Amino acid sequence: MEQLSFVFRNAWLIPAIPLISFAVLGLLVSPISKRLAGIIGTVAIFISAAFSFLLAWSYFHSPAGREHTALITWTCEWLRYQTGLTVNIGVLVDPISVLLMIVVTTVSALVHLYSIGYMHGDEGYGRFFTYLNLFTFSMLGLVVAPNIIQMYICWELVGVSSFLLIGFHYQKPAAVAASNKAFIVTRFADSGFLVGILILGYYGYRLFGEFAPAAASAAVKNGVTNLQPFDFLYLNNPAVLAKLASINLHVFDISLLTAAMVLVFMGAAGKSAMFPLHIWLPDAMEGPTPVSALIHAATMVVAGVYLVARLFPAFAASGTALLVVAYVGAFTSIFAAIIGITQDDIKRVLAFSTLSQLGYMMLALGVATMEHPLGYSASMFHLFTHAFFKALLFLAAGAVIHAVNTNNIWEMGGLAKRLPVTHGTFLVATLAISGIWPFAGFFSKDEILASALAGGHYVVFAVALAVAGMTALYMFRIYFVTFWGKSRSDTAGHAHEAPVVMLLPLVVLAILSVVAGFVNFSNYVSIGEHPEHHGINPTVAVSATIAALTGIILAVFFYTGQTDRAAAMSRLLGRIYTLIKQKFYIDEIYLFITRRILFGFIARPFAWFDRNVVDGGVNLSAWITRTTGRELRYLQTGQVQVYSLWFVGGMLFLLLVLWAGAR
Amino acid sequence: MIESLSLHKPHIEHWLVLSAILFAIGLYGLLSRRNAIGILMSIELMLNSAILNLAAFNRFVAPASVDGQIMALFVTAVAAAEAVVGMAIFVAIFRHRRIIDVNRMDLMKD
């Protein structure tokens, strides 16, 4: 292959710069000067972002980029078990990793900039930037991972960073509880991911001798000279997948591949907060708002989507696993949208909106196939646009919270005049997420809906269309309640616009939310032999717009000016309203299952077994030893005659034995 | 009876039985005597029974050689030395503690 250019060879710098910055900030700078920590952390991410854009430009203008070929631009051996079984770390450059690098570095850089203003005066200012840098490094490491092991490591690292940042205000019990919840729930999901990796790794390694030569010769064009069993290039090889899919587990009649991919999807569902593992994300809003924008809206939570996209050929080879992805995604998206309509905390509404949109991305992946990869492109497109407008929504919500010191939308109101820039950018993002032309969300949603329709998944399409309407409803609900009408509290009446350093990222993201949709996305990101180019499908576009407008009209009807109609409606729905408002009691069900069933029926018997049987066994052996010693002590009289008596007795006994044996 | 006995020359079995009887007497004394001097004497008895064995085997198994006899002399010498050391220890203990009863000599358990 041709010599790689400077940019490709040094692509490892993109994750490395935040890592170095993290170490420098954490060890040297933040104890000395907090202000300097903020500046250095932000500058490091901006450099990384600039490098990402340079890489993206070079990649999409190279022959490899035009053919959507993956390139491994840098690699080194990290762990050697035995010859032929090593784990490398490296940098994989392909359309989706480049896409994610741009998204992560851009949003991260803007969030860093915003945090300089938002976190001003906070005690943990330096610590905050240190953690943000750690997160950015981990996320970039995950994105560029060329093998599943590196991905898993960084997967856990982003989990740790998320834990640290949700619990950033560790004096607040709610924040601590939320960080624990997030970590435990995602860790639980990751146990499935790990088992999936082990299955794939074990069988991948066993089949390595058979398939490696073909896979390796195919991988030469990717710049790979030593293919390893954990590499995505090997795991996504069609021949390997066909072999794995042909192994029947004889349990529920599913193939080995399906089992492995469903387990991997469990990890993805945990990280991307798919139902029923979604419970951690709304609570994660206890973290500072920039964290919610960066980690719990734009980047970390899309890691699950990214994982499914990364292993898409494997999911596609096992059709069942892909169907699971589609239906879990679709269900989550409508489930979260329904809850989102009833929540009062502005950040929680946005959190449920994130859940819903992540479900959208998942369902888009679920309806794609290797032959018709439109859903794949659509999912990545929505990931791309969603990152910008959702980060913008969170940052704007942060500016509002910064101004009024409350999260409850019913204590805001009338903020449009007091916070003009925040209002304008929030409106742009709301229109974008609702899918109104020409804002970014319109294009990506349109593509998702079109792919669901084209794939023949009519149920999924109907769900997605309903969700589009509900998205517009709940977004315009919080928009109207927050910015229109009269101020409903004193603080809202005296709110002031945020400093320029916070407004600048809002404006940049607002511009991105407008223009991001015009990128001809499927030209850049696609998979398989036949990339599909999508124009606007009039049927889909019109129906989606009608759905969105219906949602907006409902929001106008219920929430502009007065709120009597909304109150009357909630009274009319009665129990159903309470059920939705309490998030379908999923948290309570979890508590019931863990406390009553797991603790009561499993943990308690196990504890009893441990205390009485296991510990009892140990104590018994100690008791036997002690008692034997105590009893045998009386044999040692100190009198030589007694010893000799034993000696003679023993000798006679031996003689008797020998004599009996000789006969 | 004396006559009938005198007609028979003692054979190796007789010597071995005699030696076994001597050894058993010595062993009994070793295990049962309370007096330290008595124990020493019992040990001498057991050693002598072993010497008797050596001499008897020399006489009846390999009459041409003198190995057994020489070994017997060695054992006698070693037994004398051992008796001297044993007596010296007992004298020392007696001087120290005014006892010679082995039942009360139980310092080895401490």
mmCIF file of C-alpha atoms in Angstrom, chain A residues 353-587:
data_model
loop_
_atom_site.group_PDB
_atom_site.id
_atom_site.type_symbol
_atom_site.label_atom_id
_atom_site.label_comp_id
_atom_site.label_asym_id
_atom_site.label_seq_id
_atom_site.Cartn_x
_atom_site.Cartn_y
_atom_site.Cartn_z
ATOM 1 C CA SER A 353 -35.265 12.897 25.046
ATOM 2 C CA THR A 354 -31.714 11.539 24.788
ATOM 3 C CA LEU A 355 -32.987 8.054 25.588
ATOM 4 C CA SER A 356 -35.604 8.418 22.916
ATOM 5 C CA GLN A 357 -33.134 9.628 20.299
ATOM 6 C CA LEU A 358 -30.659 6.872 21.182
ATOM 7 C CA GLY A 359 -33.496 4.434 20.634
ATOM 8 C CA TYR A 360 -33.940 6.060 17.229
ATOM 9 C CA MET A 361 -30.292 5.430 16.353
ATOM 10 C CA MET A 362 -30.536 1.838 17.514
ATOM 11 C CA LEU A 363 -33.674 1.141 15.546
ATOM 12 C CA ALA A 364 -32.070 2.639 12.463
ATOM 13 C CA LEU A 365 -29.161 0.219 12.832
ATOM 14 C CA GLY A 366 -31.627 -2.564 13.462
ATOM 15 C CA VAL A 367 -33.475 -2.082 10.201
ATOM 16 C CA ALA A 368 -30.320 -1.890 8.084
ATOM 17 C CA THR A 369 -28.774 -4.846 6.299
ATOM 18 C CA MET A 370 -25.468 -5.343 4.523
ATOM 19 C CA GLU A 371 -27.317 -5.165 1.197
ATOM 20 C CA HIS A 372 -29.361 -2.082 2.109
ATOM 21 C CA PRO A 373 -27.154 -0.127 4.489
ATOM 22 C CA LEU A 374 -29.257 3.043 4.449
ATOM 23 C CA GLY A 375 -30.240 2.601 8.092
ATOM 24 C CA TYR A 376 -26.573 2.316 9.014
ATOM 25 C CA SER A 377 -25.757 5.639 7.402
ATOM 26 C CA ALA A 378 -28.951 7.119 8.841
ATOM 27 C CA SER A 379 -28.061 6.019 12.354
ATOM 28 C CA MET A 380 -24.598 7.533 12.123
ATOM 29 C CA PHE A 381 -26.092 10.658 10.567
ATOM 30 C CA HIS A 382 -28.528 11.028 13.428
ATOM 31 C CA LEU A 383 -25.707 10.403 15.894
ATOM 32 C CA PHE A 384 -23.811 13.232 14.207
ATOM 33 C CA THR A 385 -26.655 15.768 14.159
ATOM 34 C CA HIS A 386 -28.052 14.719 17.531
ATOM 35 C CA ALA A 387 -24.671 15.297 19.179
ATOM 36 C CA PHE A 388 -24.766 18.940 18.169
ATOM 37 C CA PHE A 389 -28.346 19.863 18.911
ATOM 38 C CA LYS A 390 -28.578 17.808 22.093
ATOM 39 C CA ALA A 391 -25.319 19.238 23.428
ATOM 40 C CA LEU A 392 -26.729 22.646 22.548
ATOM 41 C CA LEU A 393 -29.984 21.915 24.379
ATOM 42 C CA PHE A 394 -28.099 20.866 27.486
ATOM 43 C CA LEU A 395 -25.718 23.792 27.391
ATOM 44 C CA ALA A 396 -28.590 26.209 26.869
ATOM 45 C CA ALA A 397 -30.483 24.521 29.704
ATOM 46 C CA GLY A 398 -27.296 24.950 31.733
ATOM 47 C CA ALA A 399 -27.303 28.663 30.949
ATOM 48 C CA VAL A 400 -30.925 28.846 32.084
ATOM 49 C CA ILE A 401 -30.192 26.933 35.280
ATOM 50 C CA HIS A 402 -27.146 29.144 35.809
ATOM 51 C CA ALA A 403 -29.461 32.173 35.589
ATOM 52 C CA VAL A 404 -32.428 30.989 37.683
ATOM 53 C CA ASN A 405 -30.821 28.425 40.026
ATOM 54 C CA THR A 406 -33.504 25.800 39.603
ATOM 55 C CA ASN A 407 -34.162 22.825 37.379
ATOM 56 C CA ASN A 408 -37.935 22.962 37.648
ATOM 57 C CA ILE A 409 -39.522 24.411 34.521
ATOM 58 C CA TRP A 410 -42.553 25.609 36.500
ATOM 59 C CA GLU A 411 -40.296 28.001 38.422
ATOM 60 C CA MET A 412 -39.033 29.594 35.208
ATOM 61 C CA GLY A 413 -41.107 31.275 32.533
ATOM 62 C CA GLY A 414 -40.744 34.497 30.589
ATOM 63 C CA LEU A 415 -37.046 34.032 30.050
ATOM 64 C CA ALA A 416 -37.120 34.824 26.323
ATOM 65 C CA LYS A 417 -36.603 38.532 26.886
ATOM 66 C CA ARG A 418 -34.090 38.168 29.693
ATOM 67 C CA LEU A 419 -31.888 35.555 28.027
ATOM 68 C CA PRO A 420 -32.107 36.409 24.313
ATOM 69 C CA VAL A 421 -29.087 34.439 23.087
ATOM 70 C CA THR A 422 -29.923 31.377 25.164
ATOM 71 C CA HIS A 423 -33.511 31.603 23.982
ATOM 72 C CA GLY A 424 -32.520 31.851 20.324
ATOM 73 C CA THR A 425 -30.098 28.958 20.440
ATOM 74 C CA PHE A 426 -32.492 26.821 22.464
ATOM 75 C CA LEU A 427 -35.192 27.465 19.874
ATOM 76 C CA VAL A 428 -32.828 26.424 17.069
ATOM 77 C CA ALA A 429 -31.997 23.192 18.885
ATOM 78 C CA THR A 430 -35.663 22.533 19.654
ATOM 79 C CA LEU A 431 -36.585 22.953 16.007
ATOM 80 C CA ALA A 432 -33.652 20.728 15.049
ATOM 81 C CA ILE A 433 -34.635 17.902 17.383
ATOM 82 C CA SER A 434 -38.275 18.204 16.340
ATOM 83 C CA GLY A 435 -37.254 17.620 12.756
ATOM 84 C CA ILE A 436 -38.326 20.864 11.109
ATOM 85 C CA TRP A 437 -36.767 21.728 7.745
ATOM 86 C CA PRO A 438 -34.047 23.041 7.284
ATOM 87 C CA PHE A 439 -32.634 22.142 10.681
ATOM 88 C CA ALA A 440 -30.292 19.180 11.052
ATOM 89 C CA GLY A 441 -32.694 16.794 12.751
ATOM 90 C CA PHE A 442 -35.035 16.862 9.785
ATOM 91 C CA PHE A 443 -32.531 15.248 7.464
ATOM 92 C CA SER A 444 -31.299 12.542 9.778
ATOM 93 C CA LYS A 445 -34.783 11.625 11.013
ATOM 94 C CA ASP A 446 -36.029 11.550 7.474
ATOM 95 C CA GLU A 447 -33.288 9.123 6.563
ATOM 96 C CA ILE A 448 -34.090 6.893 9.549
ATOM 97 C CA LEU A 449 -37.800 6.850 8.756
ATOM 98 C CA ALA A 450 -37.103 6.163 5.100
ATOM 99 C CA SER A 451 -34.800 3.265 5.978
ATOM 100 C CA ALA A 452 -37.410 1.736 8.287
ATOM 101 C CA LEU A 453 -40.052 2.038 5.589
ATOM 102 C CA ALA A 454 -37.752 0.707 2.873
ATOM 103 C CA GLY A 455 -36.747 -2.232 5.041
ATOM 104 C CA GLY A 456 -40.390 -3.225 5.404
ATOM 105 C CA HIS A 457 -40.434 -2.728 9.174
ATOM 106 C CA TYR A 458 -43.833 -1.049 9.283
ATOM 107 C CA VAL A 459 -44.280 -1.356 13.037
ATOM 108 C CA VAL A 460 -40.907 0.249 13.621
ATOM 109 C CA PHE A 461 -41.771 2.952 11.122
ATOM 110 C CA ALA A 462 -45.064 3.717 12.852
ATOM 111 C CA VAL A 463 -43.358 3.854 16.233
ATOM 112 C CA ALA A 464 -40.652 6.144 14.876
ATOM 113 C CA LEU A 465 -43.262 8.439 13.351
ATOM 114 C CA ALA A 466 -45.188 8.615 16.618
ATOM 115 C CA VAL A 467 -41.960 9.358 18.452
ATOM 116 C CA ALA A 468 -41.220 12.196 16.035
ATOM 117 C CA GLY A 469 -44.534 13.785 17.012
ATOM 118 C CA MET A 470 -43.984 13.259 20.714
ATOM 119 C CA THR A 471 -40.460 14.667 20.469
ATOM 120 C CA ALA A 472 -41.868 17.894 19.083
ATOM 121 C CA LEU A 473 -44.501 17.934 21.825
ATOM 122 C CA TYR A 474 -42.243 17.521 24.839
ATOM 123 C CA MET A 475 -39.521 19.760 23.439
ATOM 124 C CA PHE A 476 -41.904 22.595 22.697
ATOM 125 C CA ARG A 477 -43.535 21.994 26.071
ATOM 126 C CA ILE A 478 -40.342 22.812 27.920
ATOM 127 C CA TYR A 479 -39.554 25.564 25.437
ATOM 128 C CA PHE A 480 -42.886 27.337 25.998
ATOM 129 C CA VAL A 481 -42.949 26.803 29.736
ATOM 130 C CA THR A 482 -39.377 27.971 30.200
ATOM 131 C CA PHE A 483 -39.183 30.931 27.860
ATOM 132 C CA TRP A 484 -42.727 32.153 27.307
ATOM 133 C CA GLY A 485 -45.431 33.524 29.510
ATOM 134 C CA LYS A 486 -44.858 35.306 32.780
ATOM 135 C CA SER A 487 -42.043 34.714 35.277
ATOM 136 C CA ARG A 488 -43.264 32.265 37.883
ATOM 137 C CA SER A 489 -40.574 32.990 40.481
ATOM 138 C CA ASP A 490 -38.477 35.900 41.705
ATOM 139 C CA THR A 491 -35.205 34.483 40.453
ATOM 140 C CA ALA A 492 -36.722 34.001 36.995
ATOM 141 C CA GLY A 493 -37.795 37.636 37.059
ATOM 142 C CA HIS A 494 -34.248 38.821 37.725
ATOM 143 C CA ALA A 495 -32.354 36.400 35.494
ATOM 144 C CA HIS A 496 -29.291 37.622 33.622
ATOM 145 C CA GLU A 497 -27.655 36.349 30.479
ATOM 146 C CA ALA A 498 -24.624 34.105 30.905
ATOM 147 C CA PRO A 499 -21.067 35.380 30.165
ATOM 148 C CA VAL A 500 -19.737 35.412 26.598
ATOM 149 C CA VAL A 501 -17.526 32.383 27.175
ATOM 150 C CA MET A 502 -20.700 30.369 27.735
ATOM 151 C CA LEU A 503 -22.671 31.941 24.917
ATOM 152 C CA LEU A 504 -19.994 31.404 22.275
ATOM 153 C CA PRO A 505 -20.285 27.574 22.359
ATOM 154 C CA LEU A 506 -24.066 27.938 22.185
ATOM 155 C CA VAL A 507 -23.823 30.014 19.028
ATOM 156 C CA VAL A 508 -21.300 27.654 17.419
ATOM 157 C CA LEU A 509 -23.469 24.640 18.202
ATOM 158 C CA ALA A 510 -26.559 26.462 16.930
ATOM 159 C CA ILE A 511 -24.824 27.081 13.612
ATOM 160 C CA LEU A 512 -23.779 23.422 13.488
ATOM 161 C CA SER A 513 -27.349 22.360 14.291
ATOM 162 C CA VAL A 514 -28.526 24.267 11.258
ATOM 163 C CA VAL A 515 -25.879 23.261 8.740
ATOM 164 C CA ALA A 516 -25.044 19.697 9.854
ATOM 165 C CA GLY A 517 -28.079 18.349 8.023
ATOM 166 C CA PHE A 518 -26.854 19.534 4.660
ATOM 167 C CA VAL A 519 -23.830 17.240 4.719
ATOM 168 C CA ASN A 520 -24.349 14.621 2.038
ATOM 169 C CA PHE A 521 -23.804 12.022 4.646
ATOM 170 C CA SER A 522 -24.163 8.676 2.920
ATOM 171 C CA ASN A 523 -21.392 9.746 0.547
ATOM 172 C CA TYR A 524 -19.065 9.660 3.509
ATOM 173 C CA VAL A 525 -20.365 7.005 5.845
ATOM 174 C CA SER A 526 -21.649 3.708 4.592
ATOM 175 C CA ILE A 527 -20.932 0.013 4.828
ATOM 176 C CA GLY A 528 -20.984 -2.920 2.463
ATOM 177 C CA GLU A 529 -20.590 -3.172 -1.278
ATOM 178 C CA HIS A 530 -23.575 -1.075 -2.315
ATOM 179 C CA PRO A 531 -23.706 2.280 -0.564
ATOM 180 C CA GLU A 532 -27.185 3.766 -0.891
ATOM 181 C CA HIS A 533 -27.610 7.413 -1.645
ATOM 182 C CA HIS A 534 -30.639 8.938 -0.173
ATOM 183 C CA GLY A 535 -32.542 11.900 -1.420
ATOM 184 C CA ILE A 536 -35.492 13.340 0.419
ATOM 185 C CA ASN A 537 -38.367 10.877 0.190
ATOM 186 C CA PRO A 538 -41.482 13.110 -0.189
ATOM 187 C CA THR A 539 -43.894 10.690 1.555
ATOM 188 C CA VAL A 540 -41.631 10.262 4.538
ATOM 189 C CA ALA A 541 -40.672 13.927 4.705
ATOM 190 C CA VAL A 542 -44.275 15.087 4.607
ATOM 191 C CA SER A 543 -45.513 12.548 7.164
ATOM 192 C CA ALA A 544 -42.610 13.305 9.523
ATOM 193 C CA THR A 545 -43.219 17.037 9.211
ATOM 194 C CA ILE A 546 -46.942 16.565 9.832
ATOM 195 C CA ALA A 547 -46.137 14.508 12.936
ATOM 196 C CA ALA A 548 -43.762 17.194 14.194
ATOM 197 C CA LEU A 549 -46.216 20.003 13.469
ATOM 198 C CA THR A 550 -48.966 18.090 15.288
ATOM 199 C CA GLY A 551 -46.685 17.865 18.293
ATOM 200 C CA ILE A 552 -45.906 21.569 18.127
ATOM 201 C CA ILE A 553 -49.567 22.506 17.763
ATOM 202 C CA LEU A 554 -50.446 20.373 20.784
ATOM 203 C CA ALA A 555 -47.674 22.068 22.738
ATOM 204 C CA VAL A 556 -48.982 25.492 21.662
ATOM 205 C CA PHE A 557 -52.505 24.499 22.672
ATOM 206 C CA PHE A 558 -51.540 23.183 26.087
ATOM 207 C CA TYR A 559 -48.601 25.225 27.215
ATOM 208 C CA THR A 560 -48.640 28.764 25.828
ATOM 209 C CA GLY A 561 -49.866 31.440 28.108
ATOM 210 C CA GLN A 562 -51.874 29.460 30.590
ATOM 211 C CA THR A 563 -51.563 25.925 31.885
ATOM 212 C CA ASP A 564 -55.188 25.137 32.778
ATOM 213 C CA ARG A 565 -55.625 22.943 29.728
ATOM 214 C CA ALA A 566 -52.577 20.858 30.584
ATOM 215 C CA ALA A 567 -53.786 20.488 34.177
ATOM 216 C CA ALA A 568 -57.239 19.486 32.987
ATOM 217 C CA MET A 569 -55.724 16.964 30.626
ATOM 218 C CA SER A 570 -53.610 15.400 33.390
ATOM 219 C CA ARG A 571 -56.711 15.174 35.613
ATOM 220 C CA LEU A 572 -58.587 13.545 32.779
ATOM 221 C CA LEU A 573 -55.896 10.900 32.398
ATOM 222 C CA GLY A 574 -55.742 10.386 36.165
ATOM 223 C CA ARG A 575 -53.968 7.156 37.017
ATOM 224 C CA ILE A 576 -52.319 6.874 33.621
ATOM 225 C CA TYR A 577 -50.806 10.316 34.079
ATOM 226 C CA THR A 578 -49.408 9.345 37.483
ATOM 227 C CA LEU A 579 -48.044 6.130 36.036
ATOM 228 C CA ILE A 580 -46.197 7.998 33.315
ATOM 229 C CA LYS A 581 -45.059 10.767 35.637
ATOM 230 C CA GLN A 582 -43.551 8.133 37.938
ATOM 231 C CA LYS A 583 -41.670 6.749 34.911
ATOM 232 C CA PHE A 584 -43.791 3.591 34.862
ATOM 233 C CA TYR A 585 -42.377 2.719 38.297
ATOM 234 C CA ILE A 586 -39.388 1.092 36.659
ATOM 235 C CA ASP A 587 -37.081 2.278 39.449
#
